[in-house]
Amino acid sequence: MPKAPLTRTVTAATLLLAVAALVWALPGTGAPGRAADCTGRRIASWSADSRHTAEFARYGNDNTRTDDWTGGDGTHSVRLPDGRTLWLFSDTFLDRIQAPPNPQGERRRWRTADSGGTPFLRHNSAVVMSRSGRLERTLTGGTAAAPGPFFPDPPGGGWRWPVRASVEPRSPGSPEKVVRVLLWNRAPGTGPWIFGVPRSTEVATLSLPGLRLEGITRTVGRTSAADPGRRVLYGAAAVRDGGWTYVFGSDDPPSSPASSAYVARVPAGRLGDRGSWRFWDGTHWQRRAGRAGPVLRDGGRRGVGSAFTVVRDGPAWVLITMDTGGGGAAGMRALTSYWSCSPQGPWHGPNGRLTPPRPPAADPQYVAAYNPQAHPGFTADGELVLSYDINWLGPPGVPADPRLNGDVDLYRPRFLRVRMGPVGR
């Protein structure tokens, strides 16, 4: 073949490849997020993180104030630009902590107020940690005499649970930073919906450095699914990758212990911009949330809990969740993981089981460990800090509050340090 035509052919092919690579990376295209050297990852080893567990116990037991945090669940965190950390909680106990013995005669610290009542914040609070790692103050709404949730209940009833948060520019290109907090909006319910009927996903904006709540906007509404059991709340996990924030969520079928996982993506820095959200439908990223398809479908031993976490480990994505395939109470005691080479899957697993320590209790069969959450701001030396929540889930019809107030260790987060390792396909 003549030399000149060959040169033109190679040049044209090179140009086409370059253009294809550029288009592949443009926002709005179906960029797969894969890496050629991606291999399976799982939790290979773990140890208890006594430092963080002890700090929450110290802060919760401190009676300097009685309108601050003494227990809670739904543990999430975000590192602030000045080095502080904002911790977010769902249902929260305040109040005074008493020395043992408790009213049942057990050697347990217990919770009560001088007035005989127990302030219980249904449905959220926030706690500020200093740069040195010391918890300093609790953020609530209302007044010191009548505290309320930091993120106020929505008009017409219901409540908000904060989940993932990130620091973003106030507007694209702005040097001013704010905190965006993803919220789950739930309506009161009964029967299988005792923890609330899923309603919508919202985003709150907090000022910096003052952490003043500036406003709340809805991003994914209830109209995305008519069946509440298949209504997806987003924010269980949020991972920044390249120019995108990938936001994971799940449905909440009342007849199944497991949920299916979904993923949306938003251009980095635009969590609060409803029009920028795109949802994976199994083939494409699209605008309509109601057409989203699960990236990890529940069934058999597979599925996620209503709260889970996702992290990057090199080129791989790792999802850590309650082991919903364990059946019965086992699903509230053990953790497992899945891995993928892209946020939209396919997800491989479950891989292994991790049974984290639970505090000693008079009735250990009712002590649950749940809601694993990664805290990348505290990851060091290849060890990921992972929290999990503790609760008492007794026999049907037996209220939990007397047990939780009688032993304050039963409603506080505990922490692990975990290392990832390889897993076969």
C-alpha positions as MATLAB code, in Angstrom:
seq = 'MPKAPLTRTVTAATLLLAVAALVWALPGTGAPGRAADCTGRRIASWSADSRHTAEFARYGNDNTRTDDWTGGDGTHSVRLPDGRTLWLFSDTFLDRIQAPPNPQGERRRWRTADSGGTPFLRHNSAVVMSRSGRLERTLTGGTAAAPGPFFPDPPGGGWRWPVRASVEPRSPGSPEKVVRVLLWNRAPGTGPWIFGVPRSTEVATLSLPGLRLEGITRTVGRTSAADPGRRVLYGAAAVRDGGWTYVFGSDDPPSSPASSAYVARVPAGRLGDRGSWRFWDGTHWQRRAGRAGPVLRDGGRRGVGSAFTVVRDGPAWVLITMDTGGGGAAGMRALTSYWSCSPQGPWHGPNGRLTPPRPPAADPQYVAAYNPQAHPGFTADGELVLSYDINWLGPPGVPADPRLNGDVDLYRPRFLRVRMGPVGR';
ca = [
       0.000    0.000    0.000;
       1.307    3.488   -0.806;
       2.784    5.374    2.112;
       0.641    8.531    1.907;
      -2.785    6.821    2.113;
      -1.520    4.691    5.035;
      -0.503    7.839    6.930;
      -3.896    9.415    6.316;
      -5.648    6.228    7.487;
      -3.647    6.032   10.719;
      -4.139    9.744   11.372;
      -7.891    9.471   10.831;
      -8.131    6.432   13.085;
      -6.145    8.195   15.794;
      -8.415   11.230   15.536;
     -11.545    9.096   15.774;
     -10.211    7.352   18.881;
      -9.383   10.672   20.495;
     -12.841   12.079   19.729;
     -14.489    8.896   21.026;
     -12.511    9.106   24.243;
     -13.523   12.742   24.685;
     -17.207   12.042   24.061;
     -17.075    9.064   26.434;
     -15.938   11.382   29.220;
     -18.387   14.215   28.598;
     -21.111   14.795   31.243;
     -24.395   13.248   30.196;
     -22.887   10.372   28.245;
     -22.882    6.759   29.377;
     -19.385    6.719   30.827;
     -19.008    3.286   32.410;
     -16.633    4.195   35.254;
     -14.684    0.963   34.732;
     -10.967    0.359   35.026;
      -9.114   -2.290   33.078;
      -7.210   -3.459   36.180;
     -10.300   -3.677   38.406;
     -10.450   -6.862   40.514;
     -12.722   -8.001   43.319;
     -12.304   -6.549   46.812;
     -13.772   -7.442   50.179;
     -13.201   -6.832   53.891;
     -10.093   -8.902   54.634;
      -9.512   -7.993   58.287;
     -10.862   -5.731   60.989;
     -10.258   -4.518   64.526;
     -12.291   -2.530   67.032;
     -11.727    1.227   66.932;
     -11.898    1.941   70.656;
     -10.899    5.594   70.260;
     -14.046    6.737   68.467;
     -16.327    4.417   70.432;
     -14.926    5.789   73.702;
     -15.232    9.424   72.576;
     -18.955    9.075   71.930;
     -19.361    7.336   75.291;
     -17.446   10.141   77.031;
     -19.489   12.860   75.372;
     -22.778   11.074   75.924;
     -22.043   10.522   79.639;
     -20.993   14.137   80.250;
     -23.699   15.884   82.274;
     -22.302   19.395   81.811;
     -25.419   20.010   79.718;
     -28.649   18.047   79.633;
     -29.878   19.362   76.280;
     -27.161   17.629   74.272;
     -26.622   14.214   72.689;
     -26.587   11.093   74.876;
     -27.419    8.519   72.212;
     -28.588    8.118   68.640;
     -28.439    6.111   65.435;
     -28.105    6.770   61.717;
     -24.457    7.779   62.146;
     -22.947    9.830   59.283;
     -20.080   12.299   59.129;
     -18.536   14.953   56.902;
     -15.150   16.641   57.327;
     -15.419   20.444   57.195;
     -12.869   22.740   55.502;
     -11.507   24.013   58.849;
     -10.758   20.478   60.076;
     -13.831   20.018   62.242;
     -16.198   17.091   61.642;
     -19.979   17.307   61.555;
     -21.689   14.131   62.774;
     -25.313   13.593   61.754;
     -27.806   11.415   63.617;
     -31.367   10.270   63.111;
     -33.461    9.599   66.235;
     -31.621   11.052   69.213;
     -31.768   10.889   73.013;
     -30.783   13.916   75.097;
     -31.010   14.066   78.905;
     -29.012   13.337   82.049;
     -26.965   10.162   82.506;
     -27.039    8.468   85.919;
     -24.397    6.220   87.473;
     -25.112    2.518   88.110;
     -27.109    0.709   89.242;
     -30.066    1.309   86.937;
     -33.697    0.904   88.093;
     -33.468   -2.811   87.254;
     -30.506   -3.198   89.618;
     -28.004   -3.766   86.805;
     -24.521   -2.269   86.704;
     -25.396   -0.021   83.761;
     -25.360    3.717   83.230;
     -28.889    4.875   82.624;
     -30.763    7.892   81.313;
     -33.362   10.076   83.001;
     -34.250   13.761   83.498;
     -34.649   15.557   86.796;
     -38.275   16.184   85.845;
     -38.874   12.477   85.310;
     -39.312   12.844   81.546;
     -36.901   11.796   78.819;
     -36.382   14.256   75.946;
     -36.269   12.147   72.812;
     -35.631   13.917   69.528;
     -37.635   12.286   66.877;
     -36.054   12.778   64.483;
     -32.526   14.155   64.138;
     -29.577   16.058   65.582;
     -25.993   16.968   64.721;
     -22.829   16.931   66.819;
     -19.698   18.987   66.121;
     -16.238   17.458   66.654;
     -13.143   19.650   66.979;
     -10.032   19.267   64.851;
      -8.436   17.404   67.763;
     -11.173   14.746   67.679;
     -13.131   15.895   70.728;
     -16.924   16.144   70.535;
     -17.944   19.628   71.638;
     -21.572   20.558   71.062;
     -24.937   19.354   69.829;
     -27.016   21.135   67.209;
     -30.783   20.925   67.651;
     -33.798   23.027   66.812;
     -36.261   24.594   69.193;
     -34.958   25.947   72.502;
     -32.820   24.609   75.340;
     -35.995   24.104   77.377;
     -37.886   22.493   74.497;
     -35.365   21.139   71.974;
     -36.515   19.911   68.596;
     -34.953   18.313   65.524;
     -32.146   20.245   63.839;
     -33.773   19.599   60.440;
     -37.401   20.504   61.240;
     -40.272   18.160   60.572;
     -41.933   18.804   57.191;
     -45.237   20.656   57.028;
     -48.214   18.358   57.385;
     -46.457   15.749   59.516;
     -43.633   13.283   59.164;
     -39.944   13.711   59.792;
     -36.517   14.009   58.226;
     -33.534   11.705   58.707;
     -30.141   13.066   57.575;
     -27.894   10.717   55.626;
     -24.815   11.531   53.539;
     -23.366   15.031   53.407;
     -20.632   16.789   51.444;
     -18.946   20.168   51.216;
     -19.685   21.919   47.909;
     -19.396   25.360   46.312;
     -22.432   27.500   47.055;
     -22.920   27.703   43.293;
     -20.838   26.290   40.422;
     -17.493   28.063   40.367;
     -18.102   29.967   43.607;
     -15.211   30.138   46.126;
     -17.722   30.094   48.990;
     -18.404   26.638   50.436;
     -21.537   25.195   52.062;
     -22.545   21.797   53.416;
     -25.185   19.864   51.467;
     -26.996   17.242   53.526;
     -29.158   14.560   51.928;
     -32.372   13.961   53.895;
     -34.945   11.174   53.892;
     -38.467   12.547   54.226;
     -40.813    9.988   55.772;
     -44.498   10.088   56.658;
     -46.051    8.430   59.744;
     -47.211    4.869   59.197;
     -48.419    1.735   60.938;
     -47.889   -2.005   60.569;
     -44.950   -2.624   58.239;
     -44.390    1.141   58.078;
     -43.730    1.753   61.788;
     -40.424    3.417   60.799;
     -42.255    5.700   58.390;
     -43.532    5.581   54.830;
     -40.845    6.672   52.308;
     -41.849    9.999   50.844;
     -38.997   11.884   49.162;
     -35.287   12.714   49.069;
     -34.318   16.273   49.996;
     -31.136   18.335   50.227;
     -30.462   20.790   53.049;
     -27.915   23.606   52.841;
     -25.835   24.597   55.887;
     -23.691   27.724   56.035;
     -19.966   27.610   56.781;
     -18.425   27.990   59.227;
     -21.548   28.656   61.327;
     -23.565   25.543   60.271;
     -26.802   27.505   60.115;
     -29.633   25.747   58.299;
     -30.384   27.925   55.266;
     -33.016   25.873   53.491;
     -34.267   22.485   52.301;
     -35.180   21.549   48.719;
     -36.751   18.400   47.307;
     -34.734   16.489   44.726;
     -36.631   13.199   44.242;
     -40.351   13.268   45.037;
     -42.915   10.669   45.980;
     -44.331   10.618   42.456;
     -41.314    8.617   41.290;
     -43.130    5.429   42.409;
     -46.782    4.901   43.316;
     -46.048    1.859   45.510;
     -44.382    3.088   48.739;
     -42.482   -0.192   48.966;
     -40.726    0.575   45.687;
     -40.184    4.261   46.377;
     -36.429    4.888   46.413;
     -34.824    7.177   48.971;
     -31.359    8.302   47.844;
     -28.420    9.119   50.092;
     -27.522    5.825   51.781;
     -24.109    6.465   50.247;
     -22.566    9.182   48.096;
     -19.184    8.835   46.383;
     -17.310   11.477   44.384;
     -15.642   10.065   41.277;
     -14.207   12.319   38.617;
     -16.724   15.005   37.750;
     -19.663   13.214   39.331;
     -21.180   12.446   42.709;
     -22.787    8.993   42.641;
     -25.711    8.821   45.082;
     -26.918    5.370   46.117;
     -30.347    4.577   47.509;
     -32.738    1.724   48.140;
     -36.390    0.823   48.103;
     -38.194   -0.497   51.185;
     -40.494   -3.460   50.420;
     -42.376   -4.262   53.657;
     -42.653   -7.967   52.838;
     -38.901   -8.568   52.452;
     -35.962   -8.210   54.852;
     -33.813   -7.086   51.919;
     -33.990   -4.058   49.642;
     -32.761   -3.402   46.124;
     -30.052   -0.804   45.561;
     -30.265    2.023   43.004;
     -27.871    4.748   41.894;
     -28.193    8.292   40.628;
     -25.474   10.705   39.656;
     -25.123   14.464   39.876;
     -22.373   16.724   38.482;
     -19.931   17.406   41.304;
     -21.060   20.378   43.362;
     -24.721   20.278   42.306;
     -26.456   18.023   44.820;
     -29.011   20.737   45.522;
     -29.869   21.238   41.830;
     -32.871   19.031   41.179;
     -32.554   19.338   37.407;
     -29.005   17.959   37.421;
     -29.907   14.543   38.842;
     -29.758   11.515   36.499;
     -30.898    7.976   37.319;
     -29.544    4.668   36.028;
     -32.293    2.660   34.316;
     -30.185   -0.399   33.505;
     -28.866    0.985   30.232;
     -28.710    4.766   30.367;
     -28.598    7.727   32.730;
     -31.902    9.540   32.438;
     -33.913   12.357   34.006;
     -36.973   10.414   35.223;
     -36.487    8.897   38.675;
     -39.501    6.636   38.209;
     -37.672    4.728   35.469;
     -34.639    3.893   37.595;
     -33.694    0.227   37.660;
     -31.961   -1.613   40.514;
     -28.220   -2.110   40.251;
     -28.332   -4.786   42.958;
     -31.652   -6.607   43.142;
     -32.946   -8.260   46.309;
     -33.655  -11.985   46.233;
     -32.235  -15.115   47.817;
     -29.109  -14.229   49.772;
     -28.646  -10.996   47.835;
     -29.867   -7.550   48.715;
     -29.035   -4.568   50.888;
     -30.346   -3.164   54.126;
     -32.207    0.127   54.043;
     -28.917    1.741   55.118;
     -25.562    0.775   53.602;
     -22.315    2.386   52.519;
     -20.151    2.459   49.367;
     -16.428    3.232   49.127;
     -13.707    3.153   46.493;
     -10.773    0.775   46.959;
      -8.447    1.494   44.079;
     -10.390    1.019   40.862;
     -13.015   -1.166   42.582;
     -16.236   -0.076   44.251;
     -17.146   -1.837   47.514;
     -20.638   -1.836   49.047;
     -20.934   -2.795   52.725;
     -24.349   -3.668   54.124;
     -26.169   -5.698   56.714;
     -26.243   -9.376   55.780;
     -29.928   -9.399   54.884;
     -29.597  -12.929   53.529;
     -28.728  -14.213   57.001;
     -32.399  -14.563   57.876;
     -34.262  -13.361   60.971;
     -32.242  -11.686   63.702;
     -28.981  -12.752   62.030;
     -29.606  -10.028   59.450;
     -29.290   -7.437   62.224;
     -26.021   -8.787   63.622;
     -23.668   -9.426   60.705;
     -22.281   -7.376   57.826;
     -21.295   -8.453   54.338;
     -19.995   -6.783   51.177;
     -20.322   -6.642   47.389;
     -17.898   -5.330   44.782;
     -18.126   -3.885   41.299;
     -15.992   -2.167   38.689;
     -18.533    0.638   38.244;
     -21.259    2.234   40.362;
     -23.980    0.797   38.132;
     -22.652   -2.749   38.456;
     -22.728   -5.586   37.974;
     -22.270   -6.104   41.718;
     -20.672   -9.387   42.818;
     -21.379  -11.000   46.176;
     -22.220  -11.284   48.943;
     -18.627  -11.844   50.057;
     -18.056  -13.102   53.597;
     -19.645  -12.160   56.912;
     -18.387   -9.839   59.631;
     -20.040  -10.037   63.050;
     -19.056   -6.861   64.920;
     -18.872   -6.715   68.715;
     -22.009   -5.752   70.598;
     -22.049   -4.351   74.124;
     -22.814   -6.877   76.864;
     -26.482   -6.937   77.820;
     -28.815   -8.941   80.015;
     -30.718  -10.108   76.906;
     -28.119  -10.244   74.089;
     -30.462  -12.028   71.682;
     -32.311   -8.721   71.212;
     -29.264   -6.502   70.678;
     -28.978   -5.491   67.017;
     -25.958   -4.206   65.068;
     -26.931   -2.382   61.883;
     -26.390    0.586   59.540;
     -22.691    0.247   58.613;
     -21.293    3.601   57.482;
     -17.842    4.504   56.178;
     -16.101    7.652   57.414;
     -13.422    8.451   54.816;
     -12.317   11.548   56.722;
     -10.752    9.274   59.344;
      -9.207    6.712   57.024;
      -5.428    6.366   57.518;
      -2.691    3.834   56.782;
      -5.005    1.871   54.512;
      -7.589    1.328   57.259;
     -11.157    2.480   56.685;
     -13.114    3.684   59.725;
     -16.551    2.056   59.735;
     -19.314    2.772   62.239;
     -22.342    0.670   63.056;
     -25.331    1.377   65.246;
     -26.584   -0.565   68.251;
     -30.222   -0.966   69.244;
     -32.482   -3.177   71.324;
     -35.194   -4.916   69.299;
     -37.122   -7.011   71.772;
     -40.125   -9.304   71.341;
     -43.065   -7.895   69.338;
     -45.126   -5.495   71.380;
     -42.402   -4.786   73.948;
     -41.374   -1.100   73.847;
     -37.663   -0.449   73.415;
     -37.371    2.865   75.259;
     -37.266    1.470   78.819;
     -34.453   -0.886   77.820;
     -32.537    1.795   75.927;
     -32.885    4.253   78.813;
     -31.844    1.567   81.279;
     -28.564    0.894   79.439;
     -27.203    3.827   77.452;
     -24.646    1.670   75.620;
     -27.521    0.140   73.648;
     -28.167    3.223   71.509;
     -24.741    4.552   70.587;
     -22.475    4.030   67.577;
     -19.484    1.740   67.724;
     -16.528    1.749   65.356;
     -14.240   -0.612   63.453;
     -11.081   -0.243   61.390;
     -11.219   -2.473   58.335;
      -8.729   -3.440   55.617;
      -9.696   -4.556   52.139;
      -8.264   -7.563   50.345;
      -8.764   -9.458   47.086;
     -11.673  -11.756   46.349;
     -12.243  -14.007   43.372;
     -15.127  -13.546   40.996;
];
